[in-house]
Short mmCIF file of C-alpha atoms in Angstrom, two decimals:
data_model
loop_
_atom_site.label_atom_id
_atom_site.label_comp_id
_atom_site.label_asym_id
_atom_site.label_seq_id
_atom_site.Cartn_x
_atom_site.Cartn_y
_atom_site.Cartn_z
CA ASP A 1 -14.22 -10.65 -4.87
CA THR A 2 -11.36 -8.28 -4.03
CA GLU A 3 -8.78 -9.78 -6.34
CA VAL A 4 -6.08 -7.92 -8.17
CA THR A 5 -4.04 -10.18 -10.43
CA GLN A 6 -0.45 -9.42 -11.39
CA THR A 7 1.71 -11.19 -13.92
CA PRO A 8 4.38 -12.38 -13.99
CA LYS A 9 5.08 -13.27 -10.36
CA HIS A 10 8.82 -13.19 -10.95
CA LEU A 11 10.88 -11.49 -13.64
CA VAL A 12 14.60 -11.42 -14.29
CA MET A 13 15.82 -9.01 -16.92
CA GLY A 14 19.05 -7.52 -18.20
CA MET A 15 19.69 -3.80 -18.36
CA THR A 16 19.09 -3.70 -22.11
CA ASN A 17 15.84 -5.66 -22.08
CA LYS A 18 12.31 -4.38 -22.54
CA LYS A 19 9.61 -6.07 -20.50
CA SER A 20 6.13 -5.32 -19.23
CA LEU A 21 4.31 -5.96 -15.97
CA LYS A 22 0.57 -6.53 -16.11
CA CYS A 23 -2.20 -5.91 -13.61
CA GLU A 24 -5.88 -6.76 -13.90
CA GLN A 25 -8.96 -6.23 -11.73
CA HIS A 26 -12.63 -6.97 -12.34
CA MET A 27 -14.12 -5.15 -9.37
CA GLY A 28 -15.24 -2.16 -11.43
CA HIS A 29 -12.63 0.00 -9.71
CA ARG A 30 -11.81 3.28 -11.45
CA ALA A 31 -8.47 4.06 -9.78
CA MET A 32 -5.35 1.94 -10.22
CA TYR A 33 -1.88 2.32 -8.76
CA TRP A 34 1.71 1.18 -9.18
CA TYR A 35 3.96 0.94 -6.13
CA LYS A 36 7.59 -0.08 -5.71
CA GLN A 37 8.66 -1.87 -2.54
CA LYS A 38 12.22 -2.65 -1.51
CA ALA A 39 12.96 -5.26 1.15
CA LYS A 40 11.92 -4.21 4.66
CA LYS A 41 10.68 -0.85 3.36
CA PRO A 42 7.12 0.45 2.86
CA PRO A 43 5.50 0.62 -0.56
CA GLU A 44 6.38 3.81 -2.47
CA LEU A 45 3.80 5.23 -4.83
CA MET A 46 4.90 5.51 -8.46
CA PHE A 47 1.77 6.25 -10.54
CA VAL A 48 -1.96 6.71 -10.11
CA TYR A 49 -4.55 6.32 -12.85
CA SER A 50 -8.02 7.64 -12.26
CA TYR A 51 -10.69 6.90 -14.86
CA GLU A 52 -7.95 5.68 -17.18
CA LYS A 53 -6.08 8.96 -17.05
CA LEU A 54 -2.72 9.43 -15.39
CA SER A 55 -3.37 11.62 -12.35
CA ILE A 56 -0.17 11.24 -10.31
CA ASN A 57 3.40 10.57 -11.44
CA GLU A 58 5.72 10.66 -8.44
CA SER A 59 8.70 11.88 -10.48
CA VAL A 60 9.42 8.36 -11.67
CA PRO A 61 12.31 7.95 -14.18
CA SER A 62 11.20 7.61 -17.79
CA ARG A 63 12.57 4.07 -17.99
CA PHE A 64 9.26 3.17 -16.28
CA SER A 65 6.29 3.84 -18.54
CA PRO A 66 2.74 3.16 -17.33
CA GLU A 67 -0.22 2.44 -19.55
CA CYS A 68 -3.92 1.99 -18.80
CA PRO A 69 -5.54 0.40 -21.90
CA ASN A 70 -8.95 0.15 -20.22
CA SER A 71 -10.57 0.39 -16.81
CA SER A 72 -9.61 -3.18 -15.87
CA LEU A 73 -5.99 -3.25 -17.01
CA LEU A 74 -2.81 -1.49 -15.97
CA ASN A 75 0.60 -2.11 -17.49
CA LEU A 76 4.08 -0.98 -16.52
CA HIS A 77 6.57 -1.00 -19.38
CA LEU A 78 10.21 -1.36 -18.40
CA HIS A 79 13.20 -0.38 -20.51
CA ALA A 80 16.89 0.06 -19.75
CA LEU A 81 16.47 -0.58 -16.05
CA GLN A 82 19.26 -0.43 -13.51
CA PRO A 83 20.14 -3.04 -10.85
CA GLU A 84 18.83 -0.67 -8.16
CA ASP A 85 15.38 -0.99 -9.76
CA SER A 86 15.21 -4.56 -8.45
CA ALA A 87 12.22 -4.64 -6.10
CA LEU A 88 8.70 -5.92 -5.59
CA TYR A 89 6.29 -4.03 -7.85
CA LEU A 90 2.79 -3.88 -6.48
CA CYS A 91 -0.39 -2.95 -8.28
CA ALA A 92 -3.46 -1.80 -6.38
CA SER A 93 -6.95 -0.62 -7.22
CA SER A 94 -9.71 1.28 -5.46
CA GLN A 95 -13.27 2.24 -6.26
CA GLY A 96 -12.30 5.83 -6.82
CA GLN A 97 -10.59 8.79 -5.27
CA ASP A 98 -13.40 11.03 -4.07
CA SER A 99 -13.98 9.66 -0.58
CA LEU A 100 -11.96 7.77 1.97
CA ALA A 101 -14.17 4.69 1.79
CA LYS A 102 -13.75 4.60 -1.99
CA ASN A 103 -9.99 4.87 -1.61
CA ILE A 104 -9.55 1.55 0.20
CA GLN A 105 -6.82 0.03 -1.95
CA TYR A 106 -6.68 -3.67 -2.76
CA PHE A 107 -3.25 -4.94 -3.67
CA GLY A 108 -2.08 -7.64 -5.99
CA ALA A 109 0.57 -10.16 -4.89
CA GLY A 110 3.23 -8.25 -6.82
CA THR A 111 5.93 -8.96 -9.38
CA ARG A 112 9.36 -9.60 -7.92
CA LEU A 113 11.78 -8.01 -10.39
CA SER A 114 15.50 -8.64 -10.56
CA VAL A 115 17.63 -6.53 -12.89
CA LEU A 116 21.03 -8.02 -13.71
CA GLY B 1 7.42 17.75 4.93
CA GLN B 2 5.74 14.39 5.44
CA ASN B 3 6.69 12.28 8.43
CA ILE B 4 5.08 9.06 9.64
CA ASP B 5 6.60 7.24 12.61
CA GLN B 6 5.88 3.81 14.02
CA PRO B 7 8.02 1.39 16.05
CA THR B 8 10.23 -0.96 14.07
CA GLU B 9 9.40 -4.16 15.92
CA MET B 10 7.19 -5.47 18.71
CA THR B 11 7.08 -8.93 20.29
CA ALA B 12 4.08 -10.37 22.13
CA THR B 13 2.81 -13.73 23.32
CA GLU B 14 -0.02 -15.68 21.74
CA GLY B 15 -3.34 -14.65 23.32
CA ALA B 16 -2.01 -11.28 24.46
CA ILE B 17 -2.84 -7.74 23.27
CA VAL B 18 -0.47 -5.49 21.33
CA GLN B 19 -0.87 -1.79 20.55
CA ILE B 20 1.00 -0.34 17.59
CA ASN B 21 1.34 3.44 17.69
CA CYS B 22 1.66 5.71 14.70
CA THR B 23 2.36 9.44 14.76
CA TYR B 24 2.26 11.62 11.70
CA GLN B 25 3.02 15.13 10.53
CA THR B 26 1.64 15.60 7.05
CA SER B 27 -0.10 18.24 5.00
CA GLY B 28 -3.42 17.53 3.32
CA PHE B 29 -4.36 14.85 5.88
CA ASN B 30 -7.68 13.23 5.08
CA GLY B 31 -7.66 9.94 6.94
CA LEU B 32 -5.53 7.09 8.18
CA PHE B 33 -5.36 3.47 7.05
CA TRP B 34 -3.85 0.34 8.54
CA TYR B 35 -2.59 -2.52 6.40
CA GLN B 36 -1.15 -5.92 7.28
CA GLN B 37 1.64 -7.42 5.19
CA HIS B 38 3.01 -10.92 5.61
CA ALA B 39 6.53 -11.49 4.34
CA GLY B 40 6.61 -11.81 0.56
CA GLU B 41 2.89 -11.08 0.21
CA ALA B 42 0.70 -8.12 -0.73
CA PRO B 43 -0.53 -5.65 1.89
CA THR B 44 -4.11 -6.34 2.96
CA PHE B 45 -6.49 -3.67 4.23
CA LEU B 46 -7.38 -3.81 7.93
CA SER B 47 -9.17 -0.57 8.84
CA TYR B 48 -9.36 3.16 8.35
CA ASN B 49 -10.26 6.21 10.45
CA VAL B 50 -11.35 9.58 9.18
CA LEU B 51 -12.91 10.97 12.38
CA ASP B 52 -11.48 10.95 15.89
CA GLY B 53 -12.29 7.88 17.92
CA LEU B 54 -12.17 4.14 17.91
CA GLU B 55 -13.19 1.80 15.08
CA GLU B 56 -13.60 -1.84 16.07
CA LYS B 57 -13.44 -4.76 13.66
CA GLY B 58 -13.36 -8.09 15.42
CA ARG B 59 -9.96 -8.63 17.04
CA PHE B 60 -8.58 -5.45 15.45
CA SER B 61 -9.39 -1.89 16.54
CA SER B 62 -7.97 1.39 15.31
CA PHE B 63 -7.99 4.78 17.01
CA LEU B 64 -7.37 8.26 15.66
CA SER B 65 -6.73 11.65 17.24
CA ARG B 66 -6.40 14.24 14.48
CA SER B 67 -5.46 17.05 16.86
CA LYS B 68 -2.54 15.00 18.21
CA GLY B 69 -1.50 13.49 14.87
CA TYR B 70 -1.75 10.07 16.48
CA SER B 71 -3.25 6.69 15.72
CA TYR B 72 -2.94 3.20 17.09
CA LEU B 73 -3.86 -0.29 15.97
CA LEU B 74 -4.89 -2.68 18.74
CA LEU B 75 -4.59 -6.41 18.12
CA LYS B 76 -6.39 -8.57 20.68
CA GLU B 77 -6.21 -12.32 21.36
CA LEU B 78 -3.05 -12.58 19.32
CA GLN B 79 -2.63 -15.61 17.11
CA MET B 80 0.55 -16.95 15.50
CA LYS B 81 -0.80 -15.94 12.08
CA ASP B 82 -0.80 -12.31 13.23
CA SER B 83 3.00 -12.27 12.91
CA ALA B 84 3.41 -9.75 10.11
CA SER B 85 4.34 -6.16 9.33
CA TYR B 86 1.66 -3.58 10.13
CA LEU B 87 1.71 -0.46 7.99
CA CYS B 88 0.23 2.86 9.02
CA ALA B 89 -0.70 4.94 5.95
CA VAL B 90 -1.89 8.54 5.77
CA PHE B 91 -4.34 9.45 3.02
CA MET B 92 -3.36 12.85 1.70
CA THR B 93 -5.21 14.97 -0.81
CA THR B 94 -3.70 17.62 -3.02
CA ASP B 95 -5.88 19.41 -5.57
CA SER B 96 -8.32 16.78 -6.79
CA TRP B 97 -6.20 13.73 -6.14
CA GLY B 98 -5.50 11.59 -3.13
CA LYS B 99 -2.69 9.22 -2.31
CA LEU B 100 -1.46 7.00 0.49
CA GLN B 101 1.85 7.70 2.23
CA PHE B 102 3.01 4.63 4.14
CA GLY B 103 5.00 4.49 7.35
CA ALA B 104 7.97 2.13 7.50
CA GLY B 105 5.90 -0.60 9.14
CA THR B 106 6.00 -2.36 12.52
CA GLN B 107 7.08 -5.99 12.50
CA VAL B 108 4.99 -7.88 15.06
CA VAL B 109 6.41 -11.19 16.25
CA VAL B 110 3.98 -13.47 18.08
CA THR B 111 5.62 -16.10 20.24
CA PRO B 112 4.02 -19.28 21.67
#
């Protein structure tokens, strides 16, 4: 089973709303990732959690706030977003970070976010 | 800086072979991955190379030359379902952490 589950699949929010994206995996993976992908562009890394600790923040604006409550769950809290934040948000997980084989990342289907 | 180049689009006929090239100039290089992404779907892992040479996985093969900063993905016996974007991604390590840097993707169109 290489499944990463993301909810919701679609989300429409206003610029004053607060919402959260959720990601779950039950593969025992210890590294989890958030990516942002605009249309016809590659995924851009936002955050990496390794063993439930934030290890990489790619200078993401504070209106995006990640949270890793446990080794299976990853959340992305959204507040005061801008229309240009509309994109596909992808979650991924991998076994770990300490070898290439362990860094094979498995992606969820994503949350398509529209900010009005 | 980091630079990963691959062609924007390639068209090939069903049953044919297509080779997607990827060149990179990155620091902290530690391996290269290939992912397939169908429109509106998640990227799915195809293969990775850490050492120079060819890795074969069924109809898909990937090659790496670290000294030349060059990789390719070879798709054989093309099928209509292979129409997708193919993403070259460099695995870079800095300090203790590693991350993937994706190229812009090559859209492969398979025609009957």
